[in-house]
GROMACS .gro file of C-alpha atoms in nm:
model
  311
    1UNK     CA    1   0.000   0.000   0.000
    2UNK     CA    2   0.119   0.357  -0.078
    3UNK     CA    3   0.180   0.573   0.194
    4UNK     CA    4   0.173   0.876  -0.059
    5UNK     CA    5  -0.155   1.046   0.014
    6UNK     CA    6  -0.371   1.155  -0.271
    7UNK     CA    7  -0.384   1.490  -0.437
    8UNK     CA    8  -0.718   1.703  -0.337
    9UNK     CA    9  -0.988   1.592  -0.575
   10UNK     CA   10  -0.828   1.235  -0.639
   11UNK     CA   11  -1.087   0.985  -0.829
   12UNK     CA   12  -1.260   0.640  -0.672
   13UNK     CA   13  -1.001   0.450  -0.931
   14UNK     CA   14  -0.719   0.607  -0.838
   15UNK     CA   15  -0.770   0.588  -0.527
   16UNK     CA   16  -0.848   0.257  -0.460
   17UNK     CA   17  -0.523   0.158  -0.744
   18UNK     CA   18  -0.330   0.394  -0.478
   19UNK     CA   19  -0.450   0.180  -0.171
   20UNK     CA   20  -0.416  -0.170  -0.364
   21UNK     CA   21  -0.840  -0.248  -0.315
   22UNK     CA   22  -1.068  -0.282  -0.569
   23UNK     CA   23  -1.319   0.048  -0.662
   24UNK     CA   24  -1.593  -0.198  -0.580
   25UNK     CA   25  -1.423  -0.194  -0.209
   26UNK     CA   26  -1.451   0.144  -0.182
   27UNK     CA   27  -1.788   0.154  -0.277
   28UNK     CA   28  -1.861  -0.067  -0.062
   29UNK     CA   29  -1.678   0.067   0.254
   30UNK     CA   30  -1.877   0.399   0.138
   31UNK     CA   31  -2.201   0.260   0.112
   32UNK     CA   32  -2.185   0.066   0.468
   33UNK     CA   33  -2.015   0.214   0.693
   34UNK     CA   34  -2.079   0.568   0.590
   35UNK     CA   35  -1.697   0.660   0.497
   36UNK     CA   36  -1.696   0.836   0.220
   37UNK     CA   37  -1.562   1.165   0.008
   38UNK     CA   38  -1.593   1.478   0.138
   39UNK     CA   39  -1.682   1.629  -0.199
   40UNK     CA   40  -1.861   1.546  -0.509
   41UNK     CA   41  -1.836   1.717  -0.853
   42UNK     CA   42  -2.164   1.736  -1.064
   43UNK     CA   43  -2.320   1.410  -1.187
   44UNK     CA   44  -2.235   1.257  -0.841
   45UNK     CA   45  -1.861   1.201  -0.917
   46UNK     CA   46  -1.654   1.102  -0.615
   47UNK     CA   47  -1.364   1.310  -0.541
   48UNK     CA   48  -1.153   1.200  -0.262
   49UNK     CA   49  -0.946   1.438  -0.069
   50UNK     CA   50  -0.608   1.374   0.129
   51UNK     CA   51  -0.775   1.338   0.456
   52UNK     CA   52  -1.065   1.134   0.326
   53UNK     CA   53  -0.782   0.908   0.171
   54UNK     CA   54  -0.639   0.875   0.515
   55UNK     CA   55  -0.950   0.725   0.648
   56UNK     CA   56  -0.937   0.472   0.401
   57UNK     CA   57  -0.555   0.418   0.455
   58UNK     CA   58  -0.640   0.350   0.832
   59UNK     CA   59  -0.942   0.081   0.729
   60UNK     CA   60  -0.700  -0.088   0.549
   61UNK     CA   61  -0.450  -0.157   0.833
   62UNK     CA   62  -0.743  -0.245   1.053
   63UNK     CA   63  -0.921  -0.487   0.791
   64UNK     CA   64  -0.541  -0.607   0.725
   65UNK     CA   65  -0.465  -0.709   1.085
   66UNK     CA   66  -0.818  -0.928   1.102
   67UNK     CA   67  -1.043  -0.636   1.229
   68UNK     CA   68  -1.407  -0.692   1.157
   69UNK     CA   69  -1.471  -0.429   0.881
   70UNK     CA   70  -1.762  -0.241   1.091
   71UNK     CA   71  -1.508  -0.247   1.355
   72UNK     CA   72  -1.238  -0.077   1.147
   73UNK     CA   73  -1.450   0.208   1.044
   74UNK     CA   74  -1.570   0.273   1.362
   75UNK     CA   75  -1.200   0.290   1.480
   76UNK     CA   76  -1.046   0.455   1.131
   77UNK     CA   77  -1.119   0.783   1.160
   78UNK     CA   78  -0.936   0.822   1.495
   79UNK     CA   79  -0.661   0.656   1.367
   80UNK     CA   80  -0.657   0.909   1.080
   81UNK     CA   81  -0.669   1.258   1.325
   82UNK     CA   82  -0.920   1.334   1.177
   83UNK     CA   83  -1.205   1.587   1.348
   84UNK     CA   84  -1.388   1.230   1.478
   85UNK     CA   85  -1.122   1.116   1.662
   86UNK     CA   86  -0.836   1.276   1.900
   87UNK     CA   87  -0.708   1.638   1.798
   88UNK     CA   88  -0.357   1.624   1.621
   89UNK     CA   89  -0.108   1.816   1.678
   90UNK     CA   90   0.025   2.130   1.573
   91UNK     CA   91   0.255   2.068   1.247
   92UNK     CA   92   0.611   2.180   1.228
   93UNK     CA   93   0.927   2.153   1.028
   94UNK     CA   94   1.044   1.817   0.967
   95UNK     CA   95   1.270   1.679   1.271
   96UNK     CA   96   1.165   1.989   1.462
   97UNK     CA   97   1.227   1.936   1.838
   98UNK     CA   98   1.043   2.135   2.136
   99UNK     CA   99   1.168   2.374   2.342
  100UNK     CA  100   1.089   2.137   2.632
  101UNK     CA  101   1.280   1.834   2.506
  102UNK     CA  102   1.567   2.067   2.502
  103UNK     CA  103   1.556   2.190   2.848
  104UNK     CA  104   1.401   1.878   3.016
  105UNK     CA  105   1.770   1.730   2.866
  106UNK     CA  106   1.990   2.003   3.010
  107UNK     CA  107   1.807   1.997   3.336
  108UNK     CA  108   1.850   1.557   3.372
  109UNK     CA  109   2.204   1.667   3.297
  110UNK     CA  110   2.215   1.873   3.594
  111UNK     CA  111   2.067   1.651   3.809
  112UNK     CA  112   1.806   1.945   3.817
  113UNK     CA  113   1.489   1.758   3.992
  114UNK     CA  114   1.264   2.081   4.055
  115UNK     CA  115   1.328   2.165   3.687
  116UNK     CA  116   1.276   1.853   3.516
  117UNK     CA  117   0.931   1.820   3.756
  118UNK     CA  118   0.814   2.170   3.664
  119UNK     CA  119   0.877   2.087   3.268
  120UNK     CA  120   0.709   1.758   3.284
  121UNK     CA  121   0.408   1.856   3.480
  122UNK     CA  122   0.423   2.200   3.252
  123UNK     CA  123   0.396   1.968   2.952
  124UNK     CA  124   0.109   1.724   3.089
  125UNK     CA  125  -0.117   2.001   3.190
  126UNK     CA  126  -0.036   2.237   2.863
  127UNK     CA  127  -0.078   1.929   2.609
  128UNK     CA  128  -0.207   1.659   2.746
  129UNK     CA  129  -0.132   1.328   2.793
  130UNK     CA  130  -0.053   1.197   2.422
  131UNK     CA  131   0.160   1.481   2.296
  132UNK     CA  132   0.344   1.547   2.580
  133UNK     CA  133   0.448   1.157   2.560
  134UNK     CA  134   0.490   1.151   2.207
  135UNK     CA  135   0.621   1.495   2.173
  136UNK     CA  136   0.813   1.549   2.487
  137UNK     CA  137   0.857   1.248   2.714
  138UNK     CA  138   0.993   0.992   2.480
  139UNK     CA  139   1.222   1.167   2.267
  140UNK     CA  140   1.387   1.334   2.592
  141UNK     CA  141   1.420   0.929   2.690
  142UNK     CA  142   1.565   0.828   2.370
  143UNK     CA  143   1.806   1.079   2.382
  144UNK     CA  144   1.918   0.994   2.748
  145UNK     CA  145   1.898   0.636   2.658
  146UNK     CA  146   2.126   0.712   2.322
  147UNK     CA  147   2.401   0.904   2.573
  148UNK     CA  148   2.425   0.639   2.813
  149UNK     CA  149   2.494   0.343   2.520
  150UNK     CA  150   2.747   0.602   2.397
  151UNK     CA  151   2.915   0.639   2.718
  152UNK     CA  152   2.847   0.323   2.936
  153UNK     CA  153   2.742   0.326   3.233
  154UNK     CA  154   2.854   0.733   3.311
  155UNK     CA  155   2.509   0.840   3.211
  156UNK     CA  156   2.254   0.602   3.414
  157UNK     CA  157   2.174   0.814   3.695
  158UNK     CA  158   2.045   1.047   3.458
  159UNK     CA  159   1.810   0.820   3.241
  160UNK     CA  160   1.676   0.653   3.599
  161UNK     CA  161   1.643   0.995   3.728
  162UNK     CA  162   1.453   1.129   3.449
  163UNK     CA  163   1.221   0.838   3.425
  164UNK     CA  164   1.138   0.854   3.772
  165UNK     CA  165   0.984   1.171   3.676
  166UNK     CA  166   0.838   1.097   3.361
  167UNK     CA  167   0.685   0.836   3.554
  168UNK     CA  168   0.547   1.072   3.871
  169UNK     CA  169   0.388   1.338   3.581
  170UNK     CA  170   0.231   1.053   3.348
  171UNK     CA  171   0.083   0.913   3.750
  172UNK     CA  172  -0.072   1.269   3.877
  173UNK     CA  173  -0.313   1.247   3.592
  174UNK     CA  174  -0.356   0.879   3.566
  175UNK     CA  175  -0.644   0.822   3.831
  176UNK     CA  176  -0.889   0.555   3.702
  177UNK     CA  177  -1.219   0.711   3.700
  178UNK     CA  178  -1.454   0.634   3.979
  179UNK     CA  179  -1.815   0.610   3.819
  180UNK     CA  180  -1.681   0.515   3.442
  181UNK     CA  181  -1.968   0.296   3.325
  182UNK     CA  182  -1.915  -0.006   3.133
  183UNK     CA  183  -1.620  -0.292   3.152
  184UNK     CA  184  -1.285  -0.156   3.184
  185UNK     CA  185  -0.918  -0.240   2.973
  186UNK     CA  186  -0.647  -0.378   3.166
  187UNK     CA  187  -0.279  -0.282   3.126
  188UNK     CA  188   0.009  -0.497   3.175
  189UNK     CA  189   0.316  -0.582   3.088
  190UNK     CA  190   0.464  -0.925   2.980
  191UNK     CA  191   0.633  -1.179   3.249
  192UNK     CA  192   1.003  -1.069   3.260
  193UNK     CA  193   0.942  -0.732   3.140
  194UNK     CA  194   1.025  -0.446   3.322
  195UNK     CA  195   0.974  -0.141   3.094
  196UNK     CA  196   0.605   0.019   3.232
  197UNK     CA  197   0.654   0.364   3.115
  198UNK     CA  198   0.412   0.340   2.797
  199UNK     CA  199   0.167   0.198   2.997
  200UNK     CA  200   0.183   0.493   3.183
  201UNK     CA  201   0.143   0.710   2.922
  202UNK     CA  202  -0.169   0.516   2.816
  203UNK     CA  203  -0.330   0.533   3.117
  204UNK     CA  204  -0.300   0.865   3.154
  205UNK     CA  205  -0.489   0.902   2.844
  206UNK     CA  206  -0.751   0.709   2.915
  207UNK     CA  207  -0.792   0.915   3.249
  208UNK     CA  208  -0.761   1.191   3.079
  209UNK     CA  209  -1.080   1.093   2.886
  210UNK     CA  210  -1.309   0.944   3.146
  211UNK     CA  211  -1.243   0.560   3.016
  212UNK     CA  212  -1.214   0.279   3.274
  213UNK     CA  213  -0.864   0.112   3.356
  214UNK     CA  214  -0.702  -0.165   3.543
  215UNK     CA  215  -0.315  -0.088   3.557
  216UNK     CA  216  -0.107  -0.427   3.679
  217UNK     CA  217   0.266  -0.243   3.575
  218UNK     CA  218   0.554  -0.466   3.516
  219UNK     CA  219   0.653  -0.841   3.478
  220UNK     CA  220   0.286  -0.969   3.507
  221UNK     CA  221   0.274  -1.350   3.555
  222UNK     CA  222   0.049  -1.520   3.281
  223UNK     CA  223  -0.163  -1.727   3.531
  224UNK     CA  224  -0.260  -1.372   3.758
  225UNK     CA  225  -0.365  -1.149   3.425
  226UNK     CA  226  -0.623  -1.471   3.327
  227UNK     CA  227  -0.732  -1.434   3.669
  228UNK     CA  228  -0.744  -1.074   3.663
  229UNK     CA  229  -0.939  -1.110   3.288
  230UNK     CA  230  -1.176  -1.368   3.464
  231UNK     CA  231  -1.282  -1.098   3.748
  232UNK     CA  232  -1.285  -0.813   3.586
  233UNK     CA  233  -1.420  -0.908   3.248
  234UNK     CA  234  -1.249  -0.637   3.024
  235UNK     CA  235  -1.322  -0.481   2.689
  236UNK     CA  236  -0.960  -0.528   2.571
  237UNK     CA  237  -0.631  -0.607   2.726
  238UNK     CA  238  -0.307  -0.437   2.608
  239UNK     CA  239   0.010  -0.642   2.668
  240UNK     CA  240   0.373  -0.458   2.665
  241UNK     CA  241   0.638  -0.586   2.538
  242UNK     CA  242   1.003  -0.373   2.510
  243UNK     CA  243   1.242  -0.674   2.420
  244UNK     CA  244   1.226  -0.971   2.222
  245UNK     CA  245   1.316  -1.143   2.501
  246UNK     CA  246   0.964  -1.084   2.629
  247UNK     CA  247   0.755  -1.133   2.348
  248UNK     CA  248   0.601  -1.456   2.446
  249UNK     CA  249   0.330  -1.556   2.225
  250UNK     CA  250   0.187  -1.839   2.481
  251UNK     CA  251   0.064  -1.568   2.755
  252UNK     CA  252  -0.077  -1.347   2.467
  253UNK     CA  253  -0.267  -1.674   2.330
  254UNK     CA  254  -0.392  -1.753   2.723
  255UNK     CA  255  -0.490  -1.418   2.768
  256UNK     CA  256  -0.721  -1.447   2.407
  257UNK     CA  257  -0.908  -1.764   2.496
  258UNK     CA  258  -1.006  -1.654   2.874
  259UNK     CA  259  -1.376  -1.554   2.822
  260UNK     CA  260  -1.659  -1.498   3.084
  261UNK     CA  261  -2.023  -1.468   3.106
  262UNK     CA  262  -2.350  -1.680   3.125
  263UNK     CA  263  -2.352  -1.980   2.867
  264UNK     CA  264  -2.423  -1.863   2.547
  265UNK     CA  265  -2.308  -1.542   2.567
  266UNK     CA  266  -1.925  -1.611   2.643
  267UNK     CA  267  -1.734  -1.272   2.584
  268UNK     CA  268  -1.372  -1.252   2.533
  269UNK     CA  269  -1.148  -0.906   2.533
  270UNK     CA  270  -0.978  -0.736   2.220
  271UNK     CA  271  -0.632  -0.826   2.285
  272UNK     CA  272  -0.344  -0.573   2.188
  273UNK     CA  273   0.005  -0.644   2.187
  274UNK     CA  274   0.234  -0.296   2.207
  275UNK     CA  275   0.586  -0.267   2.202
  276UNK     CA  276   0.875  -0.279   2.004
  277UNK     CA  277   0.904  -0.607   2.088
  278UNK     CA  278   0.658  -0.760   1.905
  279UNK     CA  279   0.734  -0.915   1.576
  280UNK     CA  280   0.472  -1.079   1.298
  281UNK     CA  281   0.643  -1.401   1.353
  282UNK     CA  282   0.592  -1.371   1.774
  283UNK     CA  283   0.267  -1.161   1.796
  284UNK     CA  284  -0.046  -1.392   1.757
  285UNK     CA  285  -0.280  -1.331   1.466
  286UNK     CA  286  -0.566  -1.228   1.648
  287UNK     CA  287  -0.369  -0.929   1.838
  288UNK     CA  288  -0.389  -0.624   1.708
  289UNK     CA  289  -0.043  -0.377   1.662
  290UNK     CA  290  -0.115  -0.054   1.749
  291UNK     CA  291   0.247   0.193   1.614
  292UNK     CA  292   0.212   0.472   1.880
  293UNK     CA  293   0.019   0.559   2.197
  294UNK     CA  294  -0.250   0.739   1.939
  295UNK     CA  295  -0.323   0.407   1.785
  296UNK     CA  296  -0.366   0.242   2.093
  297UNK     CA  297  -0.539   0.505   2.252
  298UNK     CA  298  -0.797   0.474   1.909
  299UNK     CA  299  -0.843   0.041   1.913
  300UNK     CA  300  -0.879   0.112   2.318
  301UNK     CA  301  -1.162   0.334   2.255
  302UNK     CA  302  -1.343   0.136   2.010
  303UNK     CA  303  -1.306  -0.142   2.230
  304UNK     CA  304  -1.460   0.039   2.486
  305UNK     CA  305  -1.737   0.119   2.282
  306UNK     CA  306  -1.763  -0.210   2.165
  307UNK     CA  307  -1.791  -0.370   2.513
  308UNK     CA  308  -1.603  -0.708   2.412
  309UNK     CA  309  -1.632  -0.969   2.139
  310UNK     CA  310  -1.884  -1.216   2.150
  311UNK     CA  311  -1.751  -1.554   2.138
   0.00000   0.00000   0.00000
């Protein structure tokens, strides 16, 4: 699939030749689940602008990872920032950094605690949860992280120190809601891993937006999250994994077939596995992949909305 989006005014055809679908697809998609062009020239001709492209472009990663199609285009136009789903951010040059990033480095230099709190909580409270992760948090982490594999072990105290923080800022917001209706999604990470950060960031997200949440942090044993999907009966479970190492497929797979509820109406949670550990030849077919906390954020919330999958 082409990741070049279309020009403004782009035909059905060449659209769905850009996207690798047939027309009759987008039809189809258009006529069912009500995403279609934003503009039409006269005689009804469809004409297919960049961010109605996008939509599409986000249906076909969800149909492509086993998403049921009504699913996808529930979830698509979230995925796509577009005015459905969560704001996107401001646009700026190509590899521009923040301000922030800049000083929230200098001050982990320094050892500079007040100042790295007062930027991260400044960041949280200005953008919110997702960009100030995406947009703040983890490229200051990278960076740390890239100085302390250049230098061994010289550089530690700041990358602990800094995520320490990151981790207090992504917690102040990240209160599960108290009356939240509906099932919640649980958070964990795989057995062995330690990296809980993201699933930080993801919570405070979902706080951020009144959504129900079980957090269960790092190194989660596979027999206590079936247990904890047996008593809590979640929409979806998201399962971290930052290493190879801990990319078990036989946990995810557990996790999948646990299902509650009365006989004959057995429910079972959308499962996503996150991380950069996760490969196609580790991550079970029926997972779902989300690339970045907006993506997650987007199949959580259709989850949500979905209340489970009927098995």
């Amino acid at each position: 699939m082409s990741a070049e989006p279309a020009e403004a005014g782009t035909s059905t055809g060449a659209v769905a030749r850009r996207l690798g679908v047939s027309p009759t697809t987008v039809r189809s998609w258009e006529r069912r689940y009500g995403i279609g062009p934003a503009e039409r020239e006269a005689g009804h001709h469809r004409r297919w602008t960049p961010r109605d492209v996008a939509v599409l472009e986000a249906m076909c990663r969800l149909t492509a990872r086993g998403v049921p199609p009504a699913e996808a285009a529930r979830l698509a136009p979230a995925l796509a920032g577009t005015a459905d789903g969560p704001p996107p951010t401001a646009p700026g040059p190509a590899g521009a950094v923040r301000p922030e990033v800049r000083g929230l480095a200098r001050a982990a230099r320094r050892l500079d605690s007040p100042e790295v709190a007062r930027i991260l909580h400044g960041s949280v409270e200005r953008l919110g949860a997702v960009t100030a992760w995406t947009d703040v948090m983890a490229p200051a982490l990278r960076a740390a992280g890239r100085r302390w594999a250049r230098s061994g072990e010289r550089y530690v105290e700041v990358e602990h120190l800094l995520s320490w923080h990151v981790s207090s800022a992504l917690r102040r917001v990240a209160e599960p809601p108290v009356a939240a209706p509906g099932p919640p999604v649980l958070l964990a990470a795989m057995p062995g891993e330690q990296h809980t950060l993201p699933l930080e960031a993801v919570a405070a997200a979902l706080a951020e937006r009144g959504l129900p949440f079980r957090v269960f942090g790092a190194a989660v044993p596979a027999e206590a999250l079936a247990e904890a999907v047996r008593r809590t009966g979640p929409a979806a479970v998201l399962l971290w994994s930052q290493t190879r190492a801990t990319a078990d497929p036989v946990p995810v797979r557990a996790t999948a077939t646990t299902a509650w509820g009365g006989r004959g109406s057995r429910v079972r949670p959308t499962l996503l596995a996150a991380g950069p550990g996760w490969h196609r030849t580790t991550r079970p077919a029926d997972a779902l992949a989300p690339r970045d906390l907006p993506g997650a954020l987007a199949l959580l919330t259709g989850a949500l909305g979905a209340g489970g999958t009927g098995r």
